[in-house]
mmCIF file of C-alpha atoms and ligand atoms in Angstrom:
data_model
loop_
_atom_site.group_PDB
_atom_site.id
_atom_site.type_symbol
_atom_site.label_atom_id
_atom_site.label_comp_id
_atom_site.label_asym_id
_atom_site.label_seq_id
_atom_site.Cartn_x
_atom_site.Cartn_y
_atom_site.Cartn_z
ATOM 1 C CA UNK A 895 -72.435 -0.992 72.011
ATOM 2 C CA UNK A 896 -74.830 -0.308 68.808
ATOM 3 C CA UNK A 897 -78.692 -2.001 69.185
ATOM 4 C CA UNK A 898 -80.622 -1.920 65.654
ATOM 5 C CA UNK A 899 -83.637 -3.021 64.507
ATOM 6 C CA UNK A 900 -84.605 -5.099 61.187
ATOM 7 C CA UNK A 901 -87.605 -7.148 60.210
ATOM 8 C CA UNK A 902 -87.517 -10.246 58.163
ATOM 9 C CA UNK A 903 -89.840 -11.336 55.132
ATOM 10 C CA UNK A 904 -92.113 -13.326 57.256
ATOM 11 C CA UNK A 905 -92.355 -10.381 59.489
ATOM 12 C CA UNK A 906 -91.028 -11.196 62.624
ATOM 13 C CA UNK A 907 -89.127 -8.528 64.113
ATOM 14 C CA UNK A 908 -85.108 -8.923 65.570
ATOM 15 C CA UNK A 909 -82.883 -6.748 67.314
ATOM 16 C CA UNK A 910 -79.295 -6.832 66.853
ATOM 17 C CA UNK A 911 -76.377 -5.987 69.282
ATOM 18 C CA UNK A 912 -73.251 -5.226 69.351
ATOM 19 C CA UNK A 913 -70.597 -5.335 71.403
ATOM 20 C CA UNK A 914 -66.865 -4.641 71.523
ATOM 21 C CA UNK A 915 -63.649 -5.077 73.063
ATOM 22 C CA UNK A 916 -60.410 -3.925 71.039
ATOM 23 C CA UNK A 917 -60.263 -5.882 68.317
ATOM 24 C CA UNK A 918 -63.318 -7.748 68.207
ATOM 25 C CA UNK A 919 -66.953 -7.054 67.624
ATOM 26 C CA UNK A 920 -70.126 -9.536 68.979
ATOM 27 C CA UNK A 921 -73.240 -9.709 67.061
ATOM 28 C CA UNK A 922 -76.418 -11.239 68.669
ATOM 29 C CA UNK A 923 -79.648 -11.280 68.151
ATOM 30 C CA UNK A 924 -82.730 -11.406 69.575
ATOM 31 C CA UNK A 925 -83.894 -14.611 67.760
ATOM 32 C CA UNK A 926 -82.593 -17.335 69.470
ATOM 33 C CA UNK A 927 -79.964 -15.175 71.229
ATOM 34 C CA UNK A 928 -77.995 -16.357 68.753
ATOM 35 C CA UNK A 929 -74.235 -15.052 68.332
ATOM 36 C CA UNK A 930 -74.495 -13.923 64.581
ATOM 37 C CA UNK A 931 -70.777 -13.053 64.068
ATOM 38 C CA UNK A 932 -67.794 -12.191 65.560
ATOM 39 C CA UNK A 933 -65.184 -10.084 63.490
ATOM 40 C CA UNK A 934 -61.816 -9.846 64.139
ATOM 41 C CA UNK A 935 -59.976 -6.438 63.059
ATOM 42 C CA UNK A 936 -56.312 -6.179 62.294
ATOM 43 C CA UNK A 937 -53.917 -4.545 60.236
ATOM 44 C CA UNK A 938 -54.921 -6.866 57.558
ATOM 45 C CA UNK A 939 -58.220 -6.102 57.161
ATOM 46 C CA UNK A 940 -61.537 -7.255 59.404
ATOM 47 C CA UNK A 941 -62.399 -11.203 59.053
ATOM 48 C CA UNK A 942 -65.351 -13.519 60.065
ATOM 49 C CA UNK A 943 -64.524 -15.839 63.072
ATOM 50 C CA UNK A 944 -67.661 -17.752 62.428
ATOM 51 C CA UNK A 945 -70.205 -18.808 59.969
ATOM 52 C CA UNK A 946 -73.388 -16.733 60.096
ATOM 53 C CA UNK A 947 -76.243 -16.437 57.328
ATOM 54 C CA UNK A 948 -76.187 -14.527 54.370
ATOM 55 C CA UNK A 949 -79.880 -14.694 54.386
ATOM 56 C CA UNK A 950 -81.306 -13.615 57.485
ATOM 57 C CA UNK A 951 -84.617 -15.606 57.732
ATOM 58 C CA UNK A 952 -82.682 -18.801 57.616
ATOM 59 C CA UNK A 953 -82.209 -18.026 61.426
ATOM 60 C CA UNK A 954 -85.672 -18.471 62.040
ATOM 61 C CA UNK A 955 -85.540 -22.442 61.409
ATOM 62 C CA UNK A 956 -81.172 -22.176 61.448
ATOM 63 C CA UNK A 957 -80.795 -25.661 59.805
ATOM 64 C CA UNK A 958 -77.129 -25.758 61.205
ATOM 65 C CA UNK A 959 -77.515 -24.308 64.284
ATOM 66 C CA UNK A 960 -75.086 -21.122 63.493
ATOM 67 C CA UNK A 961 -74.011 -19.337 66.676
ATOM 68 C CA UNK A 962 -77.127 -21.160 68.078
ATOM 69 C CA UNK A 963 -77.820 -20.809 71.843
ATOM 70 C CA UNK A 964 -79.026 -24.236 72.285
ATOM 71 C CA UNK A 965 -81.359 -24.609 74.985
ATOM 72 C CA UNK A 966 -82.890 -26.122 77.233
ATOM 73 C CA UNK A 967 -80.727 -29.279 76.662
ATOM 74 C CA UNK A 968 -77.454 -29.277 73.944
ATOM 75 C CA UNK A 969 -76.889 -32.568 72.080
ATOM 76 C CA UNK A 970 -78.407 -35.732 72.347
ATOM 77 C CA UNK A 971 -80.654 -37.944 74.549
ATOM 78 C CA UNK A 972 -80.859 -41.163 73.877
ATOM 79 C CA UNK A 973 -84.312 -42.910 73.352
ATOM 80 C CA UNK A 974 -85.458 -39.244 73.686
ATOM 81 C CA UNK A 975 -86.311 -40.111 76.584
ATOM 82 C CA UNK A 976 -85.220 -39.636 80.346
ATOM 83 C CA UNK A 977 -86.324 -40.070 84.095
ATOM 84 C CA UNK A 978 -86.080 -37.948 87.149
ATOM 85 C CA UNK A 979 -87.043 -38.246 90.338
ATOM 86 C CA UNK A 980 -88.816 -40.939 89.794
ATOM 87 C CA UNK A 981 -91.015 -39.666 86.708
ATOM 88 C CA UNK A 982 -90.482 -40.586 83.226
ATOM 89 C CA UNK A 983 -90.471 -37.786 80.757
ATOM 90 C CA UNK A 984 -90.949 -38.197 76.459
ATOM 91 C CA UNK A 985 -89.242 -35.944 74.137
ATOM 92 C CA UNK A 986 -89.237 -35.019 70.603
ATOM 93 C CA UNK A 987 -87.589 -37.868 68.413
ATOM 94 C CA UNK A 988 -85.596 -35.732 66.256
ATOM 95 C CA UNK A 989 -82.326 -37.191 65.658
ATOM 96 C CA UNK A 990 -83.575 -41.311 64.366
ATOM 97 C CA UNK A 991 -85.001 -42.638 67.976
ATOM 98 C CA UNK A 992 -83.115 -39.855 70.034
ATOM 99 C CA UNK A 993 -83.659 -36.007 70.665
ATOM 100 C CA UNK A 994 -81.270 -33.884 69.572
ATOM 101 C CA UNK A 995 -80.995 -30.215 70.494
ATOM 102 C CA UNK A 996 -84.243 -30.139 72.398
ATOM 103 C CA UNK A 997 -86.201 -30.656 69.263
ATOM 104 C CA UNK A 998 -87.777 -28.372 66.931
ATOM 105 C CA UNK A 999 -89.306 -25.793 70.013
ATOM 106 C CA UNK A 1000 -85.462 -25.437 70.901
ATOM 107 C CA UNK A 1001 -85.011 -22.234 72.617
ATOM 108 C CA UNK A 1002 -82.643 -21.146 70.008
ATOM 109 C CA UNK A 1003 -85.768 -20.302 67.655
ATOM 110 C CA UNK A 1004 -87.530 -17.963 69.981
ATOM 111 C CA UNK A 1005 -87.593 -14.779 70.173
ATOM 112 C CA UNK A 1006 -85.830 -13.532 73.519
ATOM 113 C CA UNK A 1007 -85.878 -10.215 75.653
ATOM 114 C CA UNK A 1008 -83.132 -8.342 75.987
ATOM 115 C CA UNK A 1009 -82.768 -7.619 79.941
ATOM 116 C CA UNK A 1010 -79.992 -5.914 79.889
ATOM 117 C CA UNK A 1011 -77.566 -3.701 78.138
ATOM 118 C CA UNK A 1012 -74.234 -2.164 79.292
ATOM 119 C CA UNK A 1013 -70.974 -1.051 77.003
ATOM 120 C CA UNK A 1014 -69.640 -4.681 76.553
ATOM 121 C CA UNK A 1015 -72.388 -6.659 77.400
ATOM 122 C CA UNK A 1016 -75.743 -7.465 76.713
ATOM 123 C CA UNK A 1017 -78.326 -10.483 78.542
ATOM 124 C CA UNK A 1018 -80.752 -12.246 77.162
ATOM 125 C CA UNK A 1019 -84.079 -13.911 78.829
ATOM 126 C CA UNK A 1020 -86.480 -16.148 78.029
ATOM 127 C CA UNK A 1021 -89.314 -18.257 80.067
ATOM 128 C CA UNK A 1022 -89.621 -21.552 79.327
ATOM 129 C CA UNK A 1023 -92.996 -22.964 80.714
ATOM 130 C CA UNK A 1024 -93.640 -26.355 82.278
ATOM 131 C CA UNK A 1025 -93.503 -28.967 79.884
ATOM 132 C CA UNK A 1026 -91.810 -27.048 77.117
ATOM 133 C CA UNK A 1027 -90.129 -29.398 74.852
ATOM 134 C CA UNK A 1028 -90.916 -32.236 76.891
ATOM 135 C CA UNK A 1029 -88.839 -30.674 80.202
ATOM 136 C CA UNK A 1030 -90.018 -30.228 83.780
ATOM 137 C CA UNK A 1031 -90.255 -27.151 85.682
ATOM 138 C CA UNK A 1032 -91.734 -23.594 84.989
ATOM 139 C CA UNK A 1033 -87.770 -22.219 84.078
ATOM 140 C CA UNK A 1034 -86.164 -18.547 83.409
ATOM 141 C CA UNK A 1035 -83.549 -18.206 81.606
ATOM 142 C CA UNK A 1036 -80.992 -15.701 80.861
ATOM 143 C CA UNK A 1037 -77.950 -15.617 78.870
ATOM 144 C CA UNK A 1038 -75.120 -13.026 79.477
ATOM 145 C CA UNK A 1039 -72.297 -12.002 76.577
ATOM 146 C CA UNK A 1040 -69.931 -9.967 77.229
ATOM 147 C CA UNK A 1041 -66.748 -8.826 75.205
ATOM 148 C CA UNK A 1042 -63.581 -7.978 77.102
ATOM 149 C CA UNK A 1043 -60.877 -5.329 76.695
ATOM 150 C CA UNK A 1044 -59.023 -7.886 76.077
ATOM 151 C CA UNK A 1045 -61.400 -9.676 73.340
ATOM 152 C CA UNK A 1046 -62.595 -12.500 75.234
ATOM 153 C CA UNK A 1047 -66.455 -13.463 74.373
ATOM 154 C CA UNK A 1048 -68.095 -14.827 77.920
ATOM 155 C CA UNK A 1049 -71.295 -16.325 77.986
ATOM 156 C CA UNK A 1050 -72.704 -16.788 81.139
ATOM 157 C CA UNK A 1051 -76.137 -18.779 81.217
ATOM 158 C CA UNK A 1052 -78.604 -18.911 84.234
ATOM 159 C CA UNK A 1053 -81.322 -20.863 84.791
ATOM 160 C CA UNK A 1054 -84.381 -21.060 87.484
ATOM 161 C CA UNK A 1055 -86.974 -23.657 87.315
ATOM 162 C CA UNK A 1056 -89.463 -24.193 89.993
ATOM 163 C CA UNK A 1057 -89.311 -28.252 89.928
ATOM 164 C CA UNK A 1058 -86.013 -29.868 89.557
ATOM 165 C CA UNK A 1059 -85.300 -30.266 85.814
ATOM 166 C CA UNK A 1060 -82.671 -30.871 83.479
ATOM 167 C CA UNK A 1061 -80.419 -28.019 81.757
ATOM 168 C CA UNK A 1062 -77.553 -28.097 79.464
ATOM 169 C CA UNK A 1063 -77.105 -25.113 77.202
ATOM 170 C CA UNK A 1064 -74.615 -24.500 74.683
ATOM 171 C CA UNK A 1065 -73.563 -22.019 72.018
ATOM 172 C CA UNK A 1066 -72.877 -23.460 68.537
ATOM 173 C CA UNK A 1067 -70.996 -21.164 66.891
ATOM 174 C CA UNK A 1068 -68.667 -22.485 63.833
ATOM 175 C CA UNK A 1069 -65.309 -21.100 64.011
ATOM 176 C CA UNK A 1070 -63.213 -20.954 60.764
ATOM 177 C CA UNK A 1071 -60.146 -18.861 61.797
ATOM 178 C CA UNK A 1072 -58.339 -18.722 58.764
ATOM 179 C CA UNK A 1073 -58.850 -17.741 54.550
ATOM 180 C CA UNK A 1074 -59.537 -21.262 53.621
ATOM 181 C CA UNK A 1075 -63.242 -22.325 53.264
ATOM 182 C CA UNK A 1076 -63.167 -25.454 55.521
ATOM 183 C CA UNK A 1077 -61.125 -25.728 58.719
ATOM 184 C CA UNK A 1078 -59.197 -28.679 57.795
ATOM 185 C CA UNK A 1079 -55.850 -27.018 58.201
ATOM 186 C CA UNK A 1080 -56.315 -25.453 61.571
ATOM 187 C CA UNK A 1081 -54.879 -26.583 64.213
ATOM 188 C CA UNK A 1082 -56.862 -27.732 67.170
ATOM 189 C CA UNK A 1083 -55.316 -28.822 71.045
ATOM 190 C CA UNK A 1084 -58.250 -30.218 73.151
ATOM 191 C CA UNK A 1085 -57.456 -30.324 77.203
ATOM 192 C CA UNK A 1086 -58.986 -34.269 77.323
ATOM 193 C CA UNK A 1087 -57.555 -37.315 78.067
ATOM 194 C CA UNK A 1088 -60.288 -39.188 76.834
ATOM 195 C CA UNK A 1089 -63.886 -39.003 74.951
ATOM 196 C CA UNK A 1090 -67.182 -40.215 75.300
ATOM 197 C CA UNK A 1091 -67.799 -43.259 72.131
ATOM 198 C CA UNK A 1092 -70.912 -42.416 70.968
ATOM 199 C CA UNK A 1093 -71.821 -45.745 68.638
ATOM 200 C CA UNK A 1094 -73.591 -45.809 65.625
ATOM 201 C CA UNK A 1095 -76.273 -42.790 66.911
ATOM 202 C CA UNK A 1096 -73.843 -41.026 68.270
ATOM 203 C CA UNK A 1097 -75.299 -41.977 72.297
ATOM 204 C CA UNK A 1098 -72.893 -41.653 75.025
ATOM 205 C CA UNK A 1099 -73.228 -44.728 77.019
ATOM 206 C CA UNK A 1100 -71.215 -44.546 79.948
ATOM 207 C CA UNK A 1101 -67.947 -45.490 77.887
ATOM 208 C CA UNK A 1102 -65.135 -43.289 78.648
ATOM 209 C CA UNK A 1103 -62.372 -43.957 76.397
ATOM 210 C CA UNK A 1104 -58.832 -43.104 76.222
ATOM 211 C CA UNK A 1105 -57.743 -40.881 73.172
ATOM 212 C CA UNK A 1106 -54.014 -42.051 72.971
ATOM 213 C CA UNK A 1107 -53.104 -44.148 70.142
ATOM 214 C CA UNK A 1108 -56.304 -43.014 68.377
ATOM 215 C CA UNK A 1109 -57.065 -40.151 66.312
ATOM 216 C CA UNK A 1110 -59.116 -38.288 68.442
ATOM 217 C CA UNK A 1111 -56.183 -37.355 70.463
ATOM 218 C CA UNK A 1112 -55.408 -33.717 70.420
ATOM 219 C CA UNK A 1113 -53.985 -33.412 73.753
ATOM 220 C CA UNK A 1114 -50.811 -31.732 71.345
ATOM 221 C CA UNK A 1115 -52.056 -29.291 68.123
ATOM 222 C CA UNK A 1116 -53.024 -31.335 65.182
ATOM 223 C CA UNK A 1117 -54.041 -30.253 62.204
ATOM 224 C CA UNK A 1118 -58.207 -30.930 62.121
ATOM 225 C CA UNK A 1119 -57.578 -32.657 58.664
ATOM 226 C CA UNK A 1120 -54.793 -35.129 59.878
ATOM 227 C CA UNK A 1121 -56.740 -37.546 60.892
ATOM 228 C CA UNK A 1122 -60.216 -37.118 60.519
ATOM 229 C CA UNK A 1123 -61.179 -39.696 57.329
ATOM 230 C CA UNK A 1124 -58.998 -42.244 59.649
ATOM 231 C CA UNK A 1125 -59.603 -45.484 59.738
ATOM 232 C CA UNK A 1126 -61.674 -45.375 62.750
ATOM 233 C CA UNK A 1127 -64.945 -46.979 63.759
ATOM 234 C CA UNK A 1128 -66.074 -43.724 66.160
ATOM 235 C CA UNK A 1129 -65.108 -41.409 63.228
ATOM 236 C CA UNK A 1130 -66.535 -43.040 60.397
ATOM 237 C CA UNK A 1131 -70.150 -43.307 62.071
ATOM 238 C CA UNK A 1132 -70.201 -39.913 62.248
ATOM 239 C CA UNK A 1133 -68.385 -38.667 59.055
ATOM 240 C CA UNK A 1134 -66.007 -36.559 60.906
ATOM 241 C CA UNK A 1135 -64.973 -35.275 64.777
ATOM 242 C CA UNK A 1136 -68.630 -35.247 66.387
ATOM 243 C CA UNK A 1137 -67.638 -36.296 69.732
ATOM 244 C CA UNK A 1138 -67.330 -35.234 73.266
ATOM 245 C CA UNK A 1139 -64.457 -34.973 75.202
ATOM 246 C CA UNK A 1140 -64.456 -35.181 78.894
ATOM 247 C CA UNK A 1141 -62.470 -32.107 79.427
ATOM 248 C CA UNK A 1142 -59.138 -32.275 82.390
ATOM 249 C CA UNK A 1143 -60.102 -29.326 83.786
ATOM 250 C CA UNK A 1144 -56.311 -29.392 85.155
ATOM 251 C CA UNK A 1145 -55.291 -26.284 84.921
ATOM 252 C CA UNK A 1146 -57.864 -23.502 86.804
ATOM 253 C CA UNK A 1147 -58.057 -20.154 84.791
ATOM 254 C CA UNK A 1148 -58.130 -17.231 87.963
ATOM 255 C CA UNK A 1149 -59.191 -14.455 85.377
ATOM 256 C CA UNK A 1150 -62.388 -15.769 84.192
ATOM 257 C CA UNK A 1151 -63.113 -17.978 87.325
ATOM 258 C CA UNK A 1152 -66.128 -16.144 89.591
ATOM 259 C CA UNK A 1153 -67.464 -16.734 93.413
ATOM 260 C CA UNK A 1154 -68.280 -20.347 93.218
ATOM 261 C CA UNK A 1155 -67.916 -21.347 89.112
ATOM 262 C CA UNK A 1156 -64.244 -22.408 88.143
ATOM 263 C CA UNK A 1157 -63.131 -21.999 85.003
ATOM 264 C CA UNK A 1158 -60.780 -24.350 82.954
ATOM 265 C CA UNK A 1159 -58.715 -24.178 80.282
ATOM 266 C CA UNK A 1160 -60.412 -26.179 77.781
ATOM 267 C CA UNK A 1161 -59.365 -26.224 74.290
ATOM 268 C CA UNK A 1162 -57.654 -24.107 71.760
ATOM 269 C CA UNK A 1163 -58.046 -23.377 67.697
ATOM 270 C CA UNK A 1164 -55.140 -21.723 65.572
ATOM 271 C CA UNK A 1165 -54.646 -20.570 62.221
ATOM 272 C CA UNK A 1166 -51.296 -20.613 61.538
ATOM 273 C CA UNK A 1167 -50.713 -18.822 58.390
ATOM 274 C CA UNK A 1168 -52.907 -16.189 59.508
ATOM 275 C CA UNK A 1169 -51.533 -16.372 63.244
ATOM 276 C CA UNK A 1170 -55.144 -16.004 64.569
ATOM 277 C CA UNK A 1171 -56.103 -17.824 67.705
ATOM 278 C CA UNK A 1172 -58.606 -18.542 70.444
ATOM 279 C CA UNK A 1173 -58.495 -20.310 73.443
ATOM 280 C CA UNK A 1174 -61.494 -21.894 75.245
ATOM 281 C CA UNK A 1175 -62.112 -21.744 78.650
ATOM 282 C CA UNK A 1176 -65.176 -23.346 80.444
ATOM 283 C CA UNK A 1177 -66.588 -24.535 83.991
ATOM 284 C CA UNK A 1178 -68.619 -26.810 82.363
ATOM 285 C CA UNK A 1179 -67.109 -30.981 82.342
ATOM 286 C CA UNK A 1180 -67.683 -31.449 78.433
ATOM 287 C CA UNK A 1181 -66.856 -30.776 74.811
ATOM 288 C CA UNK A 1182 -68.269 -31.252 71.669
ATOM 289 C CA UNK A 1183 -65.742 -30.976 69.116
ATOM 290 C CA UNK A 1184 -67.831 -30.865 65.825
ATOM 291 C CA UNK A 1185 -66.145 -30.267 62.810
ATOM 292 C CA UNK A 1186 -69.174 -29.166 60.146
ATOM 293 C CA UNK A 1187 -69.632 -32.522 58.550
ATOM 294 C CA UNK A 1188 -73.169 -32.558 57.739
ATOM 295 C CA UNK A 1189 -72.516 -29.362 56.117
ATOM 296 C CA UNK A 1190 -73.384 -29.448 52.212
ATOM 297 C CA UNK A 1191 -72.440 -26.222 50.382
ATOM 298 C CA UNK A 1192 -76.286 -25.186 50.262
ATOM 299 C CA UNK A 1193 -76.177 -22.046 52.419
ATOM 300 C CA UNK A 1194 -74.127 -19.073 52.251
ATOM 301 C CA UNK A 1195 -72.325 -17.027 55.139
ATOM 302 C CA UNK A 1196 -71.961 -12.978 55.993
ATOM 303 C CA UNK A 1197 -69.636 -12.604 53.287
ATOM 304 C CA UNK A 1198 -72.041 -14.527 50.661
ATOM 305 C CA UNK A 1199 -69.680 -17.326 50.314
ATOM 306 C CA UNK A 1200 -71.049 -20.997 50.170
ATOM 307 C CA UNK A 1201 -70.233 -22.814 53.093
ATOM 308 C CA UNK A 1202 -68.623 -26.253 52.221
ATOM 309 C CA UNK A 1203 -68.803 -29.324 53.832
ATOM 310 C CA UNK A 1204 -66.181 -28.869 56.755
ATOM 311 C CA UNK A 1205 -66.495 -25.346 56.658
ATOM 312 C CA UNK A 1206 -66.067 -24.670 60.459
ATOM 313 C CA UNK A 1207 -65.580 -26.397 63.981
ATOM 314 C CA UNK A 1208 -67.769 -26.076 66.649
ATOM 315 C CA UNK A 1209 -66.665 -26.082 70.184
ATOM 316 C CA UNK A 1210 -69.553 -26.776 71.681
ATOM 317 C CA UNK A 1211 -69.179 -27.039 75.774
ATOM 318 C CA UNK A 1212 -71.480 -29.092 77.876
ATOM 319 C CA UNK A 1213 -72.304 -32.000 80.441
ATOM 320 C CA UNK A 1214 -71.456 -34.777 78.157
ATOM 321 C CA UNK A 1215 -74.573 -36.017 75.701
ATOM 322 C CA UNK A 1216 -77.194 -38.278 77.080
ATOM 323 C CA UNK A 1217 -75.892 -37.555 80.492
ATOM 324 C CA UNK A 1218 -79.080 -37.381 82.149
ATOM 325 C CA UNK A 1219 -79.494 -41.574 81.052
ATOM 326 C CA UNK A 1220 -75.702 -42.339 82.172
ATOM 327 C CA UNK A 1221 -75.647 -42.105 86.468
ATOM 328 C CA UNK A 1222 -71.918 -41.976 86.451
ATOM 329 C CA UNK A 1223 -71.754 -38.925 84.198
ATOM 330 C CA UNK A 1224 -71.853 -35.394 85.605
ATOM 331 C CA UNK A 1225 -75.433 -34.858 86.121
ATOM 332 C CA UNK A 1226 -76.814 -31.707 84.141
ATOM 333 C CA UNK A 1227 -79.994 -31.303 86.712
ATOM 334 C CA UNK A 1228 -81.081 -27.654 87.671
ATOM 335 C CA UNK A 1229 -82.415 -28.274 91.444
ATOM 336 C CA UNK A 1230 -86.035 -26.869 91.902
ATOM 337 C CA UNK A 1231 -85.582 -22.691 92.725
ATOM 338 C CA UNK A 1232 -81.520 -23.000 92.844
ATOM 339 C CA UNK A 1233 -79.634 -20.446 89.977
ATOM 340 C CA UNK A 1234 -77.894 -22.985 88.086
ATOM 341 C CA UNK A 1235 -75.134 -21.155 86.256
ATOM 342 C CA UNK A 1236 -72.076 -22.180 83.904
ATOM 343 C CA UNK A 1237 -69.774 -19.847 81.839
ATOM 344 C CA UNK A 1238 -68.037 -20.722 78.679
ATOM 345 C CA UNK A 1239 -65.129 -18.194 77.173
ATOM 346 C CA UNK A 1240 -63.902 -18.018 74.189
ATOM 347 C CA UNK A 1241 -60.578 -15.405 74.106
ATOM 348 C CA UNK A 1242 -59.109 -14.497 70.754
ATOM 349 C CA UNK A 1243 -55.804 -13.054 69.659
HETATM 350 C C1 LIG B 2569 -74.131 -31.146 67.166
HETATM 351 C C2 LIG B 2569 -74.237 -32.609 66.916
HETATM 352 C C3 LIG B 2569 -74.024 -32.889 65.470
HETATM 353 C C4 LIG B 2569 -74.997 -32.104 64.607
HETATM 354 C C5 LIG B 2569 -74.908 -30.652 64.948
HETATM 355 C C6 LIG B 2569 -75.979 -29.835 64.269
HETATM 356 O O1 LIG B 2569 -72.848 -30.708 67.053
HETATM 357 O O2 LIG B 2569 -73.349 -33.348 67.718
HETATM 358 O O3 LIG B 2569 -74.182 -34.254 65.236
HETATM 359 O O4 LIG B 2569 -76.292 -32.562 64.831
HETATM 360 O O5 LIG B 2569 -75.029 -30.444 66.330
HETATM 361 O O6 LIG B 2569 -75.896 -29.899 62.905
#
């Protein structure tokens, strides 16, 4: 565990952990509680798992979201608007007519408090008044990393609100496990029978479609750049995987399950020239599989590289977009005073 200090141009200040298991080192920071690398060392050398910043400061507006904890709500809601119990509440329109990310007051530009530090771990809190971004409920917030021996990264998030509201966090980190800028030659499996159709805005209607017969199946490893400039309505509107997959959750992982959260085995990434891996694991129903196509070459990562269009895949787990609009989708609603609590892992070997 190392905790440093550093101040950016504007003058806001950040503090920087790390953590480590055997072979792999977490980087967060304070700002957002964002995960700002993770480095994998082997005999060949130490290598960048995911895209982080060259430049610092970009983390204050992060235009891509790198390692973003996005919070209170991941993804989209449609209309950018939703009701609960009864009440109908407005949010930012961000995304054309629809919020995405929770909007520009997004959690994941804040500066959080670190509320806890051990050897391998290290939590992160935040309050979120009543009203913030549009969202009901006076709400706390933590989020937990911690690095294994073994090199798993688990995030746990918590969240207390004092009036029911809605919560849906998720990290956004881009993985690019291999030497080749973009991630188009990785090989992805995904533990889904079938994905949410978004449409044209990318809104999650209710529509649960199979994959088989379509592209978007990765049920068996395919290569991310097989199919992806396929001839298919769900992938052209978006340029590119940016869907969600409503995960099997079929096969139970006992290691990272805890007292009442079960863990699945969600999804897995693998560069094979390179041999590096990771698997996903997750308690949560959802998965955004988002493969970096609205990136344009115009920032650089930690090695001062320019990050091309496709230059990593996010794995991005959650209660499926626009959930909180769709009554027969998993409901993503943190009861008034309950801890709601989900844990996403991401082991790598
Ligand atoms: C999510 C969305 C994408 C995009 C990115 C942020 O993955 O599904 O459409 O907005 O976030 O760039």
């Amino acid at each position: 565990m190392g905790k440093e200090k550093f101040t950016l141009p504007s003058g806001r200040k950040v503090e920087r952990v790390s953590i480590k298991g055997t072979k792999v080192t977490v980087k967060v920071l304070s700002l957002g509680a964002t995960v700002e690398d993770i480095i994998y060392d082997s005999a060949e050398g130490s290598r960048h798992m995911i895209l982080g910043y060259d430049d610092k400061s970009l983390y204050e507006t992060n235009p891509y979201y790198f390692g973003a904890c996005v919070a209170r709500v991941g993804n989209r809601i449609g209309g950018a608007r939703f009701t609960l119990n009864g009440k109908t509440y407005e949010l930012e329109k961000n995304d054309g007519n629809n919020n995405l990310h929770s909007g520009k007051d997004c959690l994941c530009f804040r500066d959080w408090e670190i509320s806890d530090l051990t050897d391998r771990s290290v939590t992160f809190m935040i309050s979120s008044p009543d009203g913030d971004m549009g969202f009901p409920g006076e709400m706390t917030i933590r989020v937990k990393y911690t690095v294994t021996e073994d090199d798993a990264l688990i995030i746990d998030y918590e969240g207390q609100s004092d009036a029911d509201t809605i919560f849906n966090p998720t990290n956004h980190s881009y993985f690019n496990l291999g030497e080749d800028s973009d991630i188009l030659s990785e090989m992805l499996k995904v533990d889904a029978d079938c994905f949410t159709p978004g449409g044209k805005e990318s809104i999650p209607d209710g529509t649960v479609s199979p994959v088989e017969g379509t592209p978007m199946d990765f049920r068996s490893f395919h290569k991310i750049g097989d199919r992806i400039d396929a001839d298919f309505d769900e992938l052209r509107y978006t340029g590119g995987y940016d869907h969600n997959y409503a995960l099997t959750h079929d096969e139970v992982s006992e290691k990272y399950s805890l007292a009442g959260l079960r863990v699945f085995y969600a999804a897995e990434l693998k560069d094979e020239k390179s041999g590096r891996s990771m698997k996903v694991y997750t308690s949560l129903p959802g998965m955004q599989v988002y493969t970096g196509n609205f990136l344009k070459g115009d920032v650089k990562d930690n090695t001062g590289k320019v990050v091309p269009h496709r230059g990593g895949v996010c794995l991005e787990t959650q209660y499926f977009p626009n959930a909180i609009n769709v009554p027969d989708f998993s409901q993503p609603i943190a009861k008034a005073g309950e801890i709601t609590r989900s844990r996403t892992v991401y082991k790598f070997s």
